[in-house]
Amino acid sequence: MKWTPLRQSFVHAFSGMWQAWRHERNLRIHVVVAVAVCGLAGWLQISLRDWAVLVLTIALVTSAELFNTSLEAIVDLVSPERHELAKTAKDVAAAAVLVLAIAAVIVGLLILGPPLYSRFAN
């Protein structure tokens, strides 16, 4: 087994992120929403613990989207023709991202909702 230098591993990882950014609309949507959430969290001056939860949640959703993208590429490679099992694999992977995205919205509402309400209630 050939070892890849650490620097080259980072080059590959950033290349993958760039490819996903260029080709995956949903990833761009997740990132735009994450930036907006971070802006709102900064404006609300949330606690460090709440920041940690938000950052972890954003990372989970982004990672799930990247895994989904890689799974779709693998399925397309091994099954270029339409196949019911290929469709199932892609749909289930997309569902996993959806579950995390819904959970992220709930986390966002739990963390940002109360301070946002306080800002506008007063």
CSV table of C-alpha atoms in Angstrom, one decimal, residues 18-119:
chain,number,residue,atom,x,y,z
A,18,TRP,CA,-14.5,22.2,-5.0
A,19,GLN,CA,-16.0,19.6,-7.4
A,20,ALA,CA,-19.1,19.2,-5.1
A,21,TRP,CA,-19.4,23.0,-4.8
A,22,ARG,CA,-19.4,23.4,-8.6
A,23,HIS,CA,-21.8,20.5,-9.4
A,24,GLU,CA,-24.1,20.1,-6.4
A,25,ARG,CA,-26.8,22.8,-6.1
A,26,ASN,CA,-28.0,21.4,-2.8
A,27,LEU,CA,-24.5,21.8,-1.2
A,28,ARG,CA,-24.5,25.4,-2.3
A,29,ILE,CA,-27.9,25.9,-0.7
A,30,HIS,CA,-26.8,24.3,2.5
A,31,VAL,CA,-23.7,26.6,2.6
A,32,VAL,CA,-25.7,29.7,1.9
A,33,VAL,CA,-28.2,28.8,4.7
A,34,ALA,CA,-25.3,28.0,7.1
A,35,VAL,CA,-23.6,31.4,6.4
A,36,ALA,CA,-27.0,33.2,7.1
A,37,VAL,CA,-27.4,31.2,10.3
A,38,CYS,CA,-23.9,32.1,11.4
A,39,GLY,CA,-24.6,35.8,10.7
A,40,LEU,CA,-27.8,35.6,12.7
A,41,ALA,CA,-26.0,33.8,15.5
A,42,GLY,CA,-23.3,36.4,15.6
A,43,TRP,CA,-25.8,39.2,15.6
A,44,LEU,CA,-27.7,37.5,18.5
A,45,GLN,CA,-24.3,36.9,20.3
A,46,ILE,CA,-25.1,33.4,21.3
A,47,SER,CA,-23.0,31.5,23.8
A,48,LEU,CA,-19.9,29.4,22.9
A,49,ARG,CA,-21.8,26.2,23.7
A,50,ASP,CA,-24.6,27.2,21.3
A,51,TRP,CA,-21.9,28.1,18.7
A,52,ALA,CA,-20.4,24.6,19.2
A,53,VAL,CA,-23.8,23.0,18.6
A,54,LEU,CA,-24.4,25.1,15.5
A,55,VAL,CA,-21.0,24.4,14.0
A,56,LEU,CA,-21.3,20.7,14.6
A,57,THR,CA,-24.8,20.7,13.1
A,58,ILE,CA,-23.6,22.5,10.0
A,59,ALA,CA,-20.7,20.2,9.7
A,60,LEU,CA,-23.0,17.1,9.9
A,61,VAL,CA,-25.4,18.4,7.2
A,62,THR,CA,-22.5,19.4,4.9
A,63,SER,CA,-20.8,16.1,5.4
A,64,ALA,CA,-24.0,14.2,4.8
A,65,GLU,CA,-24.4,16.1,1.5
A,66,LEU,CA,-20.8,15.3,0.5
A,67,PHE,CA,-21.4,11.6,1.3
A,68,ASN,CA,-24.6,11.6,-0.7
A,69,THR,CA,-22.8,13.2,-3.6
A,70,SER,CA,-20.0,10.5,-3.5
A,71,LEU,CA,-22.6,7.7,-3.2
A,72,GLU,CA,-24.4,9.0,-6.2
A,73,ALA,CA,-21.2,9.1,-8.2
A,74,ILE,CA,-20.3,5.6,-7.3
A,75,VAL,CA,-23.8,4.3,-8.1
A,76,ASP,CA,-23.7,6.1,-11.5
A,77,LEU,CA,-20.3,4.5,-12.2
A,78,VAL,CA,-21.3,0.9,-11.4
A,79,SER,CA,-24.8,1.2,-12.7
A,80,PRO,CA,-24.9,3.6,-15.7
A,81,GLU,CA,-28.3,2.2,-16.8
A,82,ARG,CA,-31.4,2.7,-14.8
A,83,HIS,CA,-31.8,0.1,-12.1
A,84,GLU,CA,-34.3,-0.1,-9.2
A,85,LEU,CA,-31.6,-0.8,-6.6
A,86,ALA,CA,-29.5,2.1,-7.9
A,87,LYS,CA,-32.5,4.4,-7.5
A,88,THR,CA,-33.1,3.0,-4.0
A,89,ALA,CA,-29.5,3.7,-3.0
A,90,LYS,CA,-29.7,7.2,-4.2
A,91,ASP,CA,-33.1,7.9,-2.7
A,92,VAL,CA,-32.1,6.6,0.7
A,93,ALA,CA,-28.9,8.6,0.7
A,94,ALA,CA,-30.9,11.7,-0.1
A,95,ALA,CA,-33.4,10.9,2.6
A,96,ALA,CA,-30.5,10.7,5.1
A,97,VAL,CA,-29.5,14.3,4.2
A,98,LEU,CA,-33.1,15.4,4.5
A,99,VAL,CA,-33.4,13.9,8.0
A,100,LEU,CA,-30.2,15.8,9.0
A,101,ALA,CA,-31.4,19.0,7.4
A,102,ILE,CA,-34.8,18.8,9.3
A,103,ALA,CA,-32.9,18.2,12.5
A,104,ALA,CA,-30.6,21.1,11.7
A,105,VAL,CA,-33.7,23.4,11.3
A,106,ILE,CA,-35.0,22.2,14.7
A,107,VAL,CA,-31.6,22.8,16.3
A,108,GLY,CA,-31.5,26.3,14.7
A,109,LEU,CA,-34.9,27.1,16.0
A,110,LEU,CA,-34.1,25.9,19.5
A,111,ILE,CA,-30.9,27.8,19.7
A,112,LEU,CA,-31.8,31.0,17.7
A,113,GLY,CA,-35.5,31.2,18.4
A,114,PRO,CA,-35.5,32.4,22.0
A,115,PRO,CA,-32.9,35.1,21.6
A,116,LEU,CA,-34.5,36.2,18.3
A,117,TYR,CA,-37.9,36.4,20.0
A,118,SER,CA,-36.5,38.4,22.8
A,119,ARG,CA,-34.9,40.9,20.4
